[in-house]
């Protein structure tokens, strides 16, 4: 985010994030890739070159605290703007007024950024901002190429509002205000509407919305339609005040990657987002360094081992560990980080491994999250400064406590989806050594052995 100077147009990104959510409780705080949705949006806005200021508009104390920790300014919105019928535009205008009053400076371009789009990128944010700040547009919206044939059941909408084949609009980009959540209203009429053709449609059954069902052109013969993603919008600030909604004047379309288009509205959407995070976040979120953490907490089975157990004829259990992980733990210890092994496993092999590594251990623990919280309090360590490494679903409560939840490559899908970072190596095959390399960098190899 550039420094704000008199020569720079002030571009304010507003992220509406109400506390009330019926579909997914506390939705805006739900972690995806180990980071709350609101913090993900703040991160991408702060990284955008054109954005000078980032504000989160909320009525919720927990969201406000998370937003501040992520680096955003917070505007607390009044109750009349926090209900289910409140529009995003109303929240943006309120935040715009509050920000200008606080800083005594006029905003030139205002952005509406939805944190329910978890895979929004800084390039998306920069794209809509640049279209208005530099490109002469009055408004801009993120869109993705769309090639589908849309249908509607008779009775669910007026056929006269349909768009004839060859004249598809930006699907979903209505001009009216929309509730504070997603893309807005349905598609408006297109220039190719044929009232006579619409009247000829049967009274019952399905009819084409962006096509004439009697004619099926090849994909390459159809004009390109675009789907409004619901992720980011930009508006000339004076124009927004005049018109009161997000679309007016010239609207530029900012193309985005269709693979990243997802809005979190219900638990199924959230599960999809968490499953996709390891793939779509790869290479974008960065890896932790020594400046980010004060402690490393390690699960045992499946993290320091390959999760297999060998049993001899007498019932004794044996596991296999990786020597490289031992070197990594030793380097972290010598680097001054607090270390802990935390496991539900009661087998004495866990304690034996901890003694070998010369680090403390808590094992045979039923509630690892409570044990971790107590350990952090005893050590005087803020949980957000803890890196926790796990592999299975019983690690998820600990993931929710710490700032750096990390999954090994062989972890359960749900754990990979909730992680902020994922190793390239599986558990028991050098994953801990890999994490030590992230944290210590080149200094890992120069530390005394």
XYZ file of C-alpha atoms in Angstrom:
449
model
C 0.000 0.000 0.000
C 1.694 3.251 -1.080
C 2.368 6.179 1.203
C -0.405 8.758 0.986
C 0.861 12.095 -0.326
C -0.756 15.161 -1.879
C 0.293 13.942 -5.337
C -1.411 10.590 -4.919
C -5.125 10.161 -5.517
C -6.672 8.880 -2.312
C -8.198 5.465 -2.903
C -10.168 4.081 0.030
C -11.000 0.366 0.165
C -14.058 -0.321 2.326
C -14.692 -3.890 3.494
C -18.213 -4.351 4.940
C -18.223 -7.106 7.569
C -21.324 -7.419 9.734
C -21.287 -9.623 12.795
C -24.660 -11.237 12.179
C -24.737 -14.109 9.717
C -27.511 -16.670 9.517
C -26.015 -19.010 6.911
C -22.587 -19.347 8.547
C -22.311 -18.075 12.140
C -19.429 -15.607 12.553
C -18.814 -16.018 8.818
C -16.476 -13.059 8.399
C -14.160 -14.524 11.040
C -14.187 -18.032 9.556
C -10.625 -19.094 8.707
C -9.774 -20.106 5.155
C -6.186 -21.144 4.622
C -5.645 -20.413 8.318
C -6.635 -16.735 7.985
C -10.041 -15.203 8.861
C -12.007 -14.046 5.822
C -11.926 -10.402 6.888
C -8.147 -10.547 7.425
C -7.664 -12.101 3.965
C -9.519 -9.172 2.393
C -7.531 -6.621 4.402
C -4.266 -8.306 3.379
C -5.030 -8.102 -0.339
C -6.278 -4.502 -0.142
C -3.177 -3.392 1.762
C -0.989 -5.049 -0.861
C -2.711 -3.276 -3.783
C -0.555 -0.497 -5.257
C -3.360 2.008 -5.829
C -5.032 1.670 -2.435
C -3.998 4.340 0.074
C -6.320 3.418 2.974
C -8.255 0.331 4.101
C -11.347 0.495 6.323
C -13.449 -2.334 7.723
C -17.048 -1.350 8.464
C -18.500 -3.541 11.197
C -20.832 -3.720 14.182
C -18.916 -6.579 15.811
C -16.122 -6.201 18.392
C -14.340 -9.441 17.426
C -14.327 -8.509 13.739
C -13.066 -5.041 14.633
C -10.161 -6.478 16.634
C -9.234 -8.935 13.874
C -9.362 -6.141 11.279
C -7.096 -3.900 13.360
C -4.601 -6.724 13.852
C -4.565 -7.197 10.076
C -3.734 -3.505 9.607
C -7.095 -1.950 8.761
C -8.791 1.115 10.178
C -12.170 0.273 11.716
C -15.412 2.219 11.410
C -18.145 1.035 13.757
C -21.436 1.215 11.940
C -24.720 2.102 13.651
C -27.477 -0.432 14.224
C -29.629 0.887 11.372
C -26.849 -0.064 8.929
C -26.188 -3.482 10.466
C -29.430 -5.349 9.726
C -30.195 -7.907 7.043
C -31.755 -5.245 4.794
C -28.843 -2.816 5.001
C -27.169 -2.244 1.643
C -23.460 -2.389 0.976
C -23.669 1.083 -0.546
C -25.057 2.522 2.691
C -22.200 0.960 4.663
C -19.635 2.283 2.179
C -21.047 5.819 2.274
C -21.059 5.799 6.075
C -17.441 4.554 6.181
C -16.427 7.109 3.543
C -17.890 9.980 5.564
C -16.329 8.734 8.809
C -12.901 8.271 7.230
C -12.884 11.720 5.634
C -14.039 13.343 8.879
C -11.299 11.572 10.854
C -8.464 12.395 8.467
C -9.657 15.732 7.102
C -8.867 14.697 3.536
C -11.122 14.049 0.549
C -11.244 10.552 -0.954
C -11.141 10.404 -4.752
C -11.997 6.753 -5.392
C -13.820 4.378 -3.063
C -13.791 0.588 -3.333
C -16.314 -1.922 -2.079
C -14.471 -5.170 -1.327
C -16.369 -8.247 -0.150
C -14.501 -10.447 2.327
C -16.886 -13.311 1.480
C -14.838 -13.751 -1.712
C -11.897 -15.620 -0.143
C -9.765 -15.832 -3.277
C -9.823 -12.146 -4.123
C -6.326 -11.020 -5.140
C -4.446 -7.748 -4.855
C -4.411 -7.695 -8.652
C -8.232 -7.726 -8.643
C -8.281 -4.821 -6.204
C -5.681 -2.897 -8.198
C -7.565 -3.558 -11.417
C -10.827 -1.927 -10.355
C -9.005 0.905 -8.563
C -6.859 1.710 -11.604
C -9.868 1.683 -13.945
C -11.404 4.597 -12.039
C -8.294 6.345 -10.700
C -6.318 6.239 -13.956
C -8.515 4.828 -16.710
C -11.366 7.347 -16.896
C -14.117 4.963 -15.779
C -16.807 6.120 -13.363
C -17.215 2.633 -11.906
C -15.545 -0.758 -12.269
C -16.382 -4.337 -11.333
C -14.542 -7.654 -11.261
C -15.941 -10.177 -13.732
C -15.054 -13.634 -14.996
C -15.634 -15.090 -18.480
C -18.876 -17.043 -18.630
C -19.918 -19.451 -21.378
C -23.011 -21.089 -19.940
C -26.571 -21.084 -21.204
C -28.834 -19.647 -18.515
C -32.374 -20.924 -18.050
C -35.327 -19.787 -15.979
C -38.544 -21.530 -15.036
C -41.714 -19.790 -16.128
C -43.116 -17.833 -13.228
C -39.764 -17.117 -11.570
C -39.137 -13.958 -13.563
C -40.548 -11.866 -16.372
C -39.516 -13.260 -19.787
C -39.487 -9.700 -21.071
C -36.382 -9.115 -18.958
C -34.447 -11.856 -20.744
C -31.624 -11.219 -23.120
C -31.728 -12.575 -26.640
C -28.882 -14.657 -28.026
C -25.834 -12.624 -28.932
C -26.470 -9.748 -26.549
C -25.526 -11.036 -23.089
C -24.861 -8.402 -20.388
C -22.540 -8.615 -17.442
C -24.561 -11.279 -15.693
C -25.647 -10.212 -12.245
C -24.477 -6.604 -12.572
C -27.683 -4.788 -11.700
C -27.737 -1.089 -10.950
C -29.885 -1.271 -7.837
C -28.487 -1.445 -4.321
C -28.049 -4.919 -2.867
C -27.953 -6.225 0.683
C -24.541 -6.288 2.326
C -23.305 -9.675 1.146
C -22.645 -10.367 -2.536
C -23.139 -9.529 -6.154
C -26.297 -7.445 -6.208
C -29.337 -7.828 -8.396
C -30.080 -9.948 -11.432
C -29.153 -9.230 -15.030
C -30.837 -6.217 -16.681
C -32.422 -6.187 -20.106
C -30.133 -6.311 -23.100
C -30.424 -4.412 -26.373
C -31.416 -7.564 -28.221
C -34.652 -8.198 -26.306
C -37.483 -9.176 -28.601
C -40.890 -8.616 -26.934
C -42.636 -10.556 -29.662
C -40.361 -13.540 -29.148
C -40.856 -13.298 -25.412
C -44.639 -13.353 -25.852
C -44.297 -16.469 -27.964
C -42.704 -18.421 -25.104
C -44.931 -21.154 -23.656
C -46.690 -20.287 -20.426
C -45.002 -23.148 -18.569
C -41.581 -24.774 -18.605
C -38.114 -23.357 -18.981
C -37.004 -20.545 -21.244
C -33.592 -19.182 -22.178
C -32.279 -16.144 -20.344
C -29.138 -15.268 -22.299
C -30.016 -17.255 -25.414
C -32.803 -18.263 -27.785
C -33.465 -21.904 -26.954
C -34.334 -22.673 -30.593
C -30.829 -21.748 -31.731
C -27.637 -23.320 -30.308
C -24.554 -21.530 -31.668
C -21.113 -22.963 -31.086
C -19.191 -21.476 -28.188
C -16.720 -19.794 -30.546
C -19.603 -18.193 -32.444
C -21.155 -16.607 -29.364
C -20.160 -13.217 -27.991
C -18.356 -13.373 -24.645
C -20.561 -13.035 -21.564
C -19.116 -12.124 -18.177
C -20.214 -13.119 -14.695
C -20.008 -10.524 -11.933
C -17.811 -12.096 -9.256
C -19.062 -10.057 -6.282
C -15.474 -9.546 -5.082
C -14.509 -5.936 -5.812
C -16.082 -2.733 -7.105
C -14.638 0.749 -7.572
C -16.527 4.029 -7.786
C -15.723 7.676 -8.199
C -16.402 8.925 -4.665
C -18.321 12.028 -5.739
C -20.380 9.957 -8.163
C -21.263 7.436 -5.466
C -22.549 10.239 -3.260
C -24.595 11.628 -6.135
C -26.112 8.362 -7.382
C -26.210 6.302 -4.179
C -25.344 2.974 -5.826
C -22.315 1.179 -7.218
C -23.025 1.418 -10.954
C -23.293 4.743 -12.793
C -21.699 6.349 -15.828
C -19.092 4.253 -17.603
C -18.484 0.861 -15.989
C -15.237 -0.924 -16.823
C -15.027 -4.701 -16.584
C -11.926 -6.067 -14.864
C -11.327 -9.683 -15.921
C -10.361 -12.161 -13.204
C -9.503 -15.855 -13.080
C -12.739 -17.920 -13.169
C -11.086 -20.600 -11.000
C -10.917 -18.101 -8.113
C -14.591 -17.114 -8.194
C -16.334 -18.291 -5.025
C -18.650 -16.540 -2.574
C -19.092 -17.918 0.931
C -22.805 -17.852 1.700
C -23.399 -21.215 3.374
C -21.411 -24.002 5.091
C -20.936 -25.846 1.792
C -19.270 -22.779 0.254
C -16.988 -22.505 3.272
C -16.017 -26.181 2.995
C -15.218 -25.711 -0.708
C -13.112 -22.646 0.044
C -11.102 -24.504 2.671
C -10.553 -27.438 0.316
C -9.359 -25.109 -2.464
C -7.141 -22.912 -0.286
C -3.991 -25.099 -0.449
C -4.188 -24.997 -4.245
C -5.209 -21.374 -4.826
C -3.134 -19.844 -2.032
C 0.059 -21.627 -3.071
C 2.814 -19.097 -3.663
C 0.643 -16.113 -2.686
C 0.447 -15.980 1.093
C 4.139 -16.217 1.985
C 5.789 -18.412 4.578
C 6.552 -17.633 8.228
C 9.924 -16.254 9.255
C 11.595 -15.758 12.625
C 10.043 -12.279 12.751
C 6.539 -13.785 12.711
C 6.673 -16.323 15.537
C 7.915 -16.898 19.084
C 7.114 -20.601 19.471
C 6.727 -23.814 17.473
C 4.355 -26.517 18.729
C 4.521 -29.951 17.092
C 1.972 -32.743 16.961
C 3.638 -36.163 16.998
C 1.885 -38.977 15.085
C 1.546 -38.146 11.400
C 3.642 -34.991 11.779
C 6.960 -36.256 13.114
C 6.125 -39.794 11.953
C 4.490 -41.201 8.821
C 1.419 -42.096 10.952
C 2.154 -45.825 10.732
C 2.774 -48.077 13.732
C 4.735 -51.326 13.715
C 3.684 -53.914 16.335
C 5.828 -56.878 17.299
C 4.653 -60.255 18.604
C 4.647 -58.969 22.172
C 2.378 -56.038 21.295
C 5.125 -53.432 21.518
C 4.680 -50.454 19.181
C 7.411 -48.899 17.060
C 7.379 -45.731 14.955
C 9.815 -44.206 12.486
C 11.105 -40.609 12.613
C 13.279 -38.562 10.263
C 16.798 -37.499 11.261
C 16.396 -34.273 9.311
C 13.508 -33.313 11.562
C 15.787 -33.719 14.569
C 18.320 -31.341 13.002
C 15.537 -28.854 12.293
C 14.268 -28.963 15.880
C 17.805 -28.501 17.204
C 18.284 -25.469 14.956
C 14.984 -23.927 16.094
C 15.942 -24.482 19.717
C 19.347 -22.860 19.223
C 17.629 -20.018 17.372
C 15.867 -19.059 20.598
C 12.333 -20.232 19.824
C 10.143 -21.916 22.417
C 9.308 -25.506 21.432
C 6.728 -28.053 22.563
C 5.509 -31.491 21.493
C 1.752 -31.768 22.082
C 0.027 -35.121 21.504
C -2.990 -37.150 22.532
C -0.866 -40.290 22.206
C -0.093 -41.990 25.523
C 2.665 -44.254 24.212
C 5.954 -43.504 26.052
C 7.710 -43.230 22.692
C 6.417 -39.633 22.497
C 8.185 -38.672 25.730
C 11.289 -40.582 24.639
C 11.450 -38.600 21.411
C 11.039 -35.312 23.307
C 13.926 -36.235 25.610
C 16.066 -37.031 22.576
C 15.213 -33.622 21.060
C 15.677 -31.852 24.442
C 12.300 -30.120 24.285
C 9.258 -30.223 26.622
C 6.304 -32.501 25.900
C 2.636 -32.781 26.850
C 1.201 -36.128 25.776
C -1.809 -38.230 26.633
C -3.801 -34.974 26.449
C -7.520 -35.205 25.607
C -8.062 -31.526 24.787
C -4.987 -30.284 22.989
C -6.485 -26.820 22.454
C -6.963 -26.260 26.203
C -3.475 -27.578 26.940
C -2.026 -25.295 24.264
C -3.863 -22.254 25.592
C -2.627 -22.931 29.126
C 0.949 -23.480 27.913
C 0.903 -20.162 26.037
C -0.296 -18.381 29.184
C 2.398 -20.013 31.305
C 5.110 -19.133 28.798
C 3.839 -15.585 28.267
C 3.455 -16.173 24.525
C 0.653 -14.636 22.451
C -1.152 -17.435 20.538
C -0.992 -15.391 17.341
C 2.811 -15.710 17.577
C 2.660 -19.522 17.693
C 3.269 -21.869 14.757
C 1.428 -25.165 15.257
C 2.126 -28.167 13.017
C -0.535 -30.870 12.667
C -1.951 -33.477 10.334
C -5.412 -34.633 11.427
C -8.818 -33.288 12.429
C -8.035 -33.346 16.157
C -5.517 -30.594 15.404
C -8.173 -28.207 14.069
C -9.067 -26.678 17.482
C -5.393 -25.793 17.916
C -5.325 -24.369 14.398
C -8.097 -21.972 15.410
C -6.029 -20.671 18.343
C -2.722 -19.844 16.690
C -1.483 -17.320 14.169
C 0.367 -19.848 12.026
C -1.456 -23.176 11.611
C 0.693 -25.390 9.369
C -0.259 -28.741 7.835
C 2.147 -31.367 6.587
C 1.686 -32.467 2.987
C 0.142 -35.789 4.052
C -2.464 -34.141 6.304
C -6.216 -34.736 6.082
C -7.904 -32.547 3.450
C -9.811 -30.582 6.105
C -6.559 -29.813 7.897
C -4.803 -28.719 4.711
C -7.744 -26.454 3.955
C -7.586 -24.815 7.394
C -3.809 -24.324 7.299
C -2.103 -21.048 6.579
C 0.798 -22.930 5.016
C 1.330 -26.513 3.850
C 4.685 -28.272 3.600
C 5.824 -29.960 0.412
C 7.061 -32.961 2.399
C 4.799 -35.447 4.217
C 4.880 -36.134 7.929
C 7.810 -38.293 9.039
C 9.763 -37.450 5.890
C 11.453 -34.160 6.756
C 8.427 -31.834 7.046
C 9.669 -30.352 10.346
C 13.099 -29.726 8.819
C 11.340 -27.948 5.938
C 9.452 -25.695 8.379
C 12.702 -24.897 10.189
C 14.081 -23.795 6.834
C 11.141 -21.398 6.346
C 11.694 -19.832 9.741
C 15.471 -19.641 9.878
C 16.252 -19.288 6.199
C 19.909 -19.518 5.186
C 20.944 -19.198 8.840
C 19.661 -22.736 9.466
C 22.738 -24.285 7.930
C 25.135 -21.909 9.705
C 23.879 -22.551 13.243
C 26.240 -24.676 15.378
C 25.243 -28.325 15.436
